[in-house]
Amino acid sequence: MLLTVSGPPGSGKSTTAELLADAFDLDHVSGGDIFRELADERGYTPLEFNKLAEENDEIDRDLDRRLREIAVAEDDLVLESRLAGWLAGEQADFRFWLDAPARVRGERIAEREDKVPARATEETKAREASEAQRYDEYYGIDIRDLTIYDLSVNTARWEPDAVLDMLVTAVERYDDAGDEGKALVDLETDF
């Protein structure tokens, strides 16, 4: 079983993906971890590397290529990244989108990165705008298009365990006899 967890920074992707992997005894692969590994391999901080990615499309493409290869080659996995649902495409059994208001996400990021919440929120908004533009340029993806996802959850409304319960219930209660059609993913890549 391949589950994907996607969403903007601070939406609870990592927390939820880890809990989901534990709940179903699956491996967990994080796009953020792979991005940080790529940055470290090249001697950059993640923020520096993200800025560099704005000028060098090979950084995003390398990360996305690695995530796509994992989605195609692996099973029994929770794949987590902003584009996991798109990159996994038809390989994914379930695609989940997590989100929360920008203020909430900024506060979460500020807490984990020891920043001022207003600054974290503004940095996150700028990062999201930059990434959205790149996704559209590279692959024709409108990151705001949630039609490929099976379930979208506002994680500001519920605690992590309640969000997990929703996702677990969706997977466990799934009955392929009642499935009227998984959303198709139309993704043009050159990798």
Backbone as a ProteinNet text record, in pm:
[ID]
protein_1_A
[PRIMARY]
MLLTVSGPPGSGKSTTAELLADAFDLDHVSGGDIFRELADERGYTPLEFNKLAEENDEIDRDLDRRLREIAVAEDDLVLESRLAGWLAGEQADFRFWLDAPARVRGERIAEREDKVPARATEETKAREASEAQRYDEYYGIDIRDLTIYDLSVNTARWEPDAVLDMLVTAVERYDDAGDEGKALVDLETDF
[TERTIARY]
85.5	0	89.2	58.7	129.7	32.7	61.8	-17.1	67.8	7.8	81.9	18.7	104	61.5	127.6	45	93.3	30.5	89.5	37.3	146.7	109.8	208.7	292.3	399.3	482.6	399.5	423.9	356.2	216.7	177	41.5	28.7	140.1	136.2	168.8	226	258.3	347.8	458.2	555.5	497.2	433.7	372.1	271.3	182.8	76.8	133.9	230.2	289.3	357.2	427.7	492	387.4	281.4	174.5	104.3	82.1	16.1	103	231.6	324	322.4	325	319.5	188	78.4	-53.8	-67.5	-4.7	-15.9	112.8	210.5	339.9	404.1	411.8	470.4	597.5	684	799.6	750.8	830.4	797	914.2	886.6	987.7	939.9	1024.5	992.2	1070	996.7	1061.5	1147.9	1103.6	1182.8	1316.5	1316.3	1442.5	1534.7	1478.6	1560.3	1613.7	1530	1574.6	1689.8	1675.9	1782.7	1911	1896.5	2013.7	2083.1	2004.2	2060.5	2133.2	2072.4	2136.1	2267.2	2264.2	2383.8	2494.3	2456.9	2553.5	2626.2	2556.6	2613.8	2664.9	2655.2	2710.4	2623.1	2491.3	2399.5	2305.6	2253.3	2142	2016.9	1911	1788.7	1734.4	1740.9	1691.5	1776.3	1909.9	1998.5	1970.9	1950.3	1927.2	1793.3	1692.7	1562.9	1576.3	1653.5	1677.2	1750.6	1850.8	1925.9	1834.5	1737.9	1643.5	1562	1543.9	1471.1	1546.8	1678.6	1763.6	1807.5	1803.6	1855.6	1748.3	1680.4	1569.3	1611.7	1738.9	1784.7	1770.3	1767.6	1751.1	1612.8	1509.8	1373.6	1357	1407.1	1389.7	1460.8	1575.9	1647.3	1565.7	1513.9	1429.5	1305	1236.8	1113.8	1139.9	1250.5	1288.5	1308.8	1377.6	1400.9	1269.1	1180.6	1051.4	967.8	968.9	894.5	949.8	1082.7	1144.8	1105.7	1102	1061.3	916.4	829.9	687.3	665.4	743.3	728.4	788.6	901.3	974.5	930	879.1	850.1	701.3	674.1	538	543.2	428.2	423	495.5	445.4	515.8	418.1	457.9	393.1	494.3	457.4	542.9	488.9	575.1	533.5	616.1	548.5	610.9	500.2	534.9	437.2	374.2	454.5	406.4	387.3	390.5	384.7	265.7	150	31.9	45.9	104.8	126.9	234.7	345.4	458.9	429	352.7	318.1	217	135.3	38.9	-47.4	-57.8	-143.6	-87.8	36.7	96.5	31.4	-16.7	-71.8	-206.8	-223.6	-353.2	-446	-389	-465	-375.3	-433.1	-360.7	-432.4	-359.3	-415.8	-350.1	-431.5	-383.4	-414	-312.9	-329.1	-303.5	-377.5	-359.6	-401.5	-374.8	-415.7	-399.6	-469.5	-452	-304.3	-265.1	-125	-74.7	-158.5	-117.4	-81.7	-163.1	-139.5	-11.7	3.3	123.1	247.7	237.6	350.1	387.3	286.7	313	380.4	337.2	398.7	544.7	569.4	706.3	791.8	737.1	811.1	852.5	762.7	792.9	905.1	899.1	1000.3	1134.1	1131	1255.1	1300.4	1232.5	1265.7	1271.6	1160.2	1148.5	1030.2	1021.4	905.8	792.8	673.6	564.1	532.1	528.5	496.9	602.1	727.4	835.9	825.3	800.1	785.8	670.6	561	445	479.2	545.7	582.4	682	782.3	879.3	810	715.8	644.8	559.6	492.1	412	500.3	616.9	709.2	759.9	792.5	839.7	731.2	608.5	497	474.9	480.6	460.5	570.3	694.2	806.8	790.3	755.2	739	621.2	510.3	392.9	427.5	503.8	545	633.2	726.5	815.8	738.2	644.8	566.7	489.3	435.1	360.6	453.7	567.6	663.7	719.1	756	820.7	723.5	606.7	518.9	374.4	343	205.8	112.7	166.2	86.7	38.7	-90.9	-146.9	-160.5	-72	-67.5	-197.7	-276	-404.2	-515	-487	-584.5	-582.1	-685.2	-690.3	-773.3	-810.2	-898.9	-834.9	-703.1	-639.4	-640.5	-674.4	-666.5	-796.1	-780.5	-895.6	-957.4	-876.4	-924.6	-836.3	-899.8	-829.7	-874.6	-777.6	-809.9	-743.1	-820.2	-768	-716.6	-586.4	-526	-529.8	-572.8	-587.1	-712.8	-801.8	-929.4	-922.2	-826.8	-817.8	-675	-661.9	-530.7	-475.1	-343.3	-283.2	-345.6	-380.2	-440.5	-576.9	-653.5	-783.9	-767.2	-667.6	-638.9	-599.9	-514.7	-474.7	-596.9	-685	-806.1	-886	-896.9	-970.5	-906.2	-774.6	-704.7	-708.6	-689	-695	-834.7	-935.6	-1074	-1097.3	-1048.7	-1066.1	-1004.3	-885.7	-819	-891.2	-921.1	-982.2	-1124.4	-1198.4	-1338.1	-1352.3	-1241.1	-1244.9	-1296.1	-1387.3	-1443	-1436.1	-1349.2	-1330.9	-1458	-1553.2	-1679.7	-1759.9	-1740.8	-1811.8	-1731.6	-1611.2	-1522.5	-1570.2	-1611.2	-1659.6	-1551.8	-1428.7	-1320.3	-1219.1	-1097.5	-985.9	-950.1	-918.4	-880.7	-751.6	-752.6	-634.5	-537.5	-409.7	-305.9	-240.3	-255.2	-195.4	-70.5	44.5	170.3	270.4	318.9	419.9	556.2	641.7	777.4	876.5	996.5	1101.7	1209.6	1166	1262.4	1214.8
-118.3	0	123.3	216.9	343.2	455.6	527.5	642.1	766.5	875.1	1000.8	1104.3	1186.8	1297.2	1423.3	1517.3	1641.4	1759.6	1876.7	1999	2102.3	2225.4	2332.9	2318.7	2398.2	2395.5	2425.6	2349.7	2373.5	2314.8	2236.4	2180.5	2053.7	1998.9	1875.7	1751.3	1770	1657.2	1555.9	1601.3	1508.6	1434.7	1507.9	1446	1341	1378.3	1287.1	1168.4	1192.7	1083.1	981.2	1029.5	937.9	855.1	919.7	848.9	748.7	788.6	701.4	579.3	602.1	491.2	393.6	445.2	358.1	280.6	347.1	284.2	165.4	174.7	66.6	-13.4	11.7	-57.2	-42.9	81.4	114.2	195.4	196.8	285.6	427.4	524.2	665.7	732	792.5	868.4	1012.5	1103.4	1245.2	1321.8	1395.4	1481.2	1587.4	1635.8	1734.2	1677.1	1551.5	1486.8	1472	1432.6	1418	1553.8	1659.3	1794.4	1838	1813	1850.7	1770.8	1644.8	1563.7	1621.5	1659.3	1720.1	1849.9	1932.6	2058.7	2031.1	1936.7	1901.5	1846.6	1762.2	1706.5	1816.4	1928.8	2038.5	2153.3	2137.4	2235.9	2358.3	2344.3	2455.1	2426.6	2535.4	2519.7	2497.3	2441.8	2424.4	2555.6	2665	2794	2842.7	2831.9	2870.6	2785.2	2656.3	2562.7	2591.7	2631.1	2666.2	2790.5	2888.3	3009.2	2973.2	2884.7	2840.9	2768.5	2694	2620	2714.8	2838.9	2937	2969.8	2954.6	2987.1	2863.1	2746.7	2624	2515.7	2495.6	2400.3	2256.2	2225.4	2087.7	2043.5	2137.8	2102.4	2043.8	2115.5	2063.5	1934.6	1934.2	1816.9	1694	1713.6	1602.5	1545.2	1634.3	1590.6	1519.5	1578.9	1521.6	1388	1378.3	1253.5	1142.5	1175.8	1076.7	1031.3	1125.4	1089.9	1005.7	1040.6	962.6	819.9	806.3	673.7	589.5	651.5	580.3	534.9	623.9	590.6	474.1	468.7	362.7	231.3	240.2	119.1	57.8	138.9	91.6	65.3	-21.3	-45.8	-44.3	-47.8	-43.2	79.9	195	320.3	435.7	529.5	660.5	759.2	821.4	918.2	1057	1140.7	1273.5	1382.1	1471.5	1592.3	1679.3	1801.5	1892.3	1832.6	1764.4	1709.3	1557.3	1496.1	1349.2	1291.5	1351.3	1300.9	1308.3	1415.8	1431	1335.5	1328.2	1246.7	1097.5	1055.4	913.5	875.4	971.1	947.4	825.7	742.2	624.2	515.7	530.7	433.7	442.5	560.6	583.8	515.7	449.6	392.4	499.7	591	702.8	824.5	939.7	1066.3	1161.4	1207.4	1296.2	1433.7	1538.2	1676.6	1732.4	1788.8	1853.7	2002.8	2083.3	2227.6	2288.7	2414.9	2494	2639.7	2731.1	2873.2	2915.4	3010.9	3056.2	3097.6	3165.8	3209.4	3089.2	2986.5	2866.4	2796.2	2783.9	2717.8	2797.5	2932.1	3017	3000	2990.4	2969.6	2834.6	2732.6	2599.6	2602.8	2665.5	2674.2	2758	2868.5	2954.6	2877	2794.6	2717.4	2617.1	2546.3	2443.1	2500.5	2623	2684	2801.2	2822.2	2929.6	3065.5	3100.2	3226.5	3303.9	3429	3511.7	3465.4	3439.5	3387	3470.1	3601.7	3685.5	3668.6	3660.9	3642.5	3504.7	3402.1	3266.7	3259.8	3328	3328.2	3395.5	3509.8	3580.5	3500.5	3441	3358.3	3239	3180.8	3064.6	3103.1	3216.2	3263.2	3287.2	3347.9	3373.7	3242	3148	3016.8	2945.3	2949.5	2885.2	2946.8	3078.7	3146.2	3106.6	3102	3062.8	2919	2829.7	2689	2670.8	2739.5	2727.5	2768.6	2875.7	2921.6	2816.9	2759.7	2658.2	2532.3	2487.5	2367.4	2388.3	2508.2	2538.1	2541.4	2606.2	2615.3	2479	2397.9	2269.1	2163.4	2153.7	2039.1	2076.4	2205.8	2245.6	2213.9	2204.6	2173.5	2303	2311.3	2417.3	2355.8	2389.6	2327.5	2348.4	2448.7	2473.1	2380	2306	2211.4	2084.2	2067.5	1952.7	1837.1	1842.1	1739.4	1601.4	1591.7	1459.3	1389	1462.4	1406	1337.2	1230.3	1155.2	1221.4	1292.8	1356.6	1476.9	1587.8	1709.1	1745	1775.8	1802.7	1932.6	2018	2138.4	2095.3	2079.8	2026.9	2123.9	2247.7	2342.5	2313.5	2234.4	2206.8	2088.5	1998.7	1877	1851.6	1783.2	1740.3	1632.2	1609.8	1510.8	1370.7	1325.7	1192.5	1186	1293.5	1296.2	1298.3	1372.5	1373.7	1232.2	1169.6	1031.6	940.5	953.1	869.1	884.1	1007.7	1030.4	955.9	966	903.4	751	700.6	555.8	503.9	575.7	535.6	534.2	635.9	641.1	518.6	479.5	363.5	234.5	220.6	95.3	76.4	183.6	173	170.1	181.1	178.7	43.2	47.7	-72.6	-52.4	-128.2	-105.6	-129.7	-204.1	-226.8	-96.5	-5.2	121.9	234.4	204.2	305.3	342.5	468.9	514.7	585.5	578.7	634	715.6	667.5	741.8	855.1	970.7	1084.7	1054.6	1084.1	1064.4	1179.2	1149.3	1250.6	1270.6	1389.5	1423.9	1506.5	1438.6	1505.8	1483.6	1593.5	1588.6	1612.7	1509.8	1526.2	1486.3	1534	1494.8	1414.4	1343.9	1255.9	1114.9
0	0	0	-88.6	-96.5	-63.5	44.9	88.7	69.1	22.1	12.1	103.4	161.2	246.7	191.4	147.8	88.9	160.5	137.8	196.2	207.2	242.2	254.2	381.6	391.7	512.3	637.2	743.5	870.8	880	781.7	781.3	864.9	909.5	987.8	907.2	788.1	701.3	770.2	825.5	885	1004.1	1092.5	1210.7	1168.3	1077.3	1033.1	957.1	870.1	792.4	883.9	986.2	1081.6	1155	1201.7	1272.4	1180.3	1057.4	960.6	927.9	910.9	885.1	1001.6	1123	1241.7	1248.4	1217.8	1227.4	1133.4	1016.4	916.9	901	988.1	982.6	843.8	798.3	669.2	690.1	589.4	591.8	564.2	606	585.7	514.8	399.9	326.7	318.7	364.8	369.9	263.6	179.8	82	148.7	264.5	339.2	383.3	426.8	465.3	345.7	232.2	111.7	67.4	74.2	39	129.1	261.4	354.5	327.2	288.8	252.6	129.7	28.6	-91.9	-58.4	28.4	69.5	141	234.2	311.3	220.5	125.5	30.5	-46	-68.1	-146.2	-57.7	74.9	167.1	191.2	178.4	198.9	315.7	374.9	468	383.5	440.8	361.6	304.7	381.6	332.6	214.6	227.1	117.3	-6.7	17.6	-92.2	-160.7	-82	-140.1	-227.9	-181.5	-262.2	-391.5	-379.8	-496.5	-595.5	-542.4	-628.3	-715.6	-671.4	-752.2	-880.1	-875.2	-989.9	-1067.2	-1002.2	-1062	-1055.8	-1166.9	-1167.6	-1146	-1159.9	-1138.8	-992.7	-900	-759.1	-735.9	-778.5	-764.9	-843.5	-964.6	-1049.9	-992.2	-930.2	-867.7	-751.7	-667.6	-556.2	-607.7	-702.6	-755.4	-824.6	-895.3	-961.5	-857.7	-750.6	-644.4	-581.2	-555.4	-495.7	-591.8	-719.2	-819.1	-827.7	-827.9	-833.8	-712.7	-597.3	-475.5	-487.8	-535.8	-548.7	-644.5	-751	-850.1	-799.9	-729.7	-690.9	-558.6	-468.6	-333.5	-313.9	-218.4	-174.6	-22.4	41.1	186.9	239.1	195.7	217.6	235.8	321.8	328.6	270.5	160.3	93.1	124.4	178.4	225.8	160.1	90.9	36	-20.4	-54	-109.9	-235.8	-317.1	-443.3	-441	-325.4	-318.2	-393.6	-378.2	-447.6	-598.2	-646.7	-790.1	-837.9	-766.4	-810.5	-804.5	-706.5	-696.4	-803.1	-843.1	-949.9	-925	-1026.4	-1020	-927.7	-886	-793.3	-655.2	-619.4	-485.4	-470	-356.6	-322.4	-266.9	-185.6	-129.5	-126.8	-162.9	-161.9	-66.6	35.5	136.8	128.3	147	150.6	289.3	352.2	482.1	464.9	540.1	532.4	664.6	681.7	797.7	756.6	823.3	791.3	803.3	721.1	717.3	855.6	932.7	1066.9	1154.6	1150.2	1231.4	1186	1056.4	1004.2	1039.9	1031.2	1069.6	1215.6	1301.5	1444.9	1469.5	1399.7	1414.6	1371.2	1256.2	1205.2	1298.8	1349.4	1442.4	1566.7	1615.8	1736.8	1712	1601	1577	1531.4	1472.7	1423.9	1509.8	1622.9	1715.9	1645.2	1580.6	1508.4	1563.1	1525.5	1555.9	1463.1	1516	1432.9	1308.3	1320.8	1204.5	1094.9	1135.9	1039	972.6	1051.9	998.2	898.4	929.9	841	708.9	714.1	591.4	508.2	572.7	501.4	435	505.8	454	334.2	342.3	228.8	106.1	127.6	16.7	-42.6	42.9	-1.7	-82.3	-32.9	-102.8	-240.5	-249.4	-377.7	-475.9	-428.3	-512.1	-560.8	-469.8	-506.9	-602.9	-578.4	-665.4	-808.1	-821.1	-953.2	-1021	-945.4	-1002.7	-1042.4	-958.9	-993	-1122.4	-1138.6	-1259.9	-1380.8	-1366.4	-1476.8	-1515.6	-1419.7	-1447.1	-1497.2	-1432.3	-1456.5	-1492	-1493.3	-1519.2	-1403.7	-1282.6	-1163.5	-1098.8	-1075.3	-992.3	-853.3	-763.2	-630.8	-553.4	-592.3	-525.5	-575.3	-682.7	-737.5	-652.9	-572.2	-480.2	-535.3	-661.6	-716.6	-724.3	-717	-722.4	-586.6	-480.4	-345.7	-305.1	-230	-180.4	-58.5	17.8	139.5	170.6	207	247	388.6	475.7	615.7	661.3	729	793.1	930.7	941.6	1064.8	1181.9	1158.4	1269.2	1350.2	1293.6	1359.5	1456.3	1433.1	1513.9	1558.9	1669.4	1719.2	1626.1	1627.1	1537.3	1545.4	1665.6	1676.5	1608.2	1613.2	1547.5	1395.3	1346.4	1202.4	1160	1237.9	1208.1	1202	1298.3	1300	1170.7	1120.3	995.4	879.1	869.9	758.2	769.5	889	910.9	876.9	921.9	891.5	740.9	670.1	524.3	457.8	501.6	442.6	480.8	608.9	656.1	604.4	585.7	542.1	390.1	322.4	176	127.5	31.6	-29.4	-179.9	-246.2	-389.4	-470.6	-415.6	-485.5	-498.6	-406.2	-409.4	-470.9	-519.4	-575.9	-715.7	-732	-861.8	-942.6	-894.3	-975.3	-899.7	-901.3	-844.6	-940.1	-885.5	-968	-1044.1	-1171.5	-1254	-1232.5	-1241.8	-1226.8	-1362.4	-1416.7	-1544.7	-1516.5	-1516.7	-1482.6	-1594.3	-1648.8	-1753.6	-1690.1	-1693	-1641.2	-1748.7	-1734.2	-1828.2	-1756.2	-1652	-1584.9	-1580.9
[MASK]
+++++++++++++++++++++++++++++++++++++++++++++++++++++++++++++++++++++++++++++++++++++++++++++++++++++++++++++++++++++++++++++++++++++++++++++++++++++++++++++++++++++++++++++++++++++++++++++++

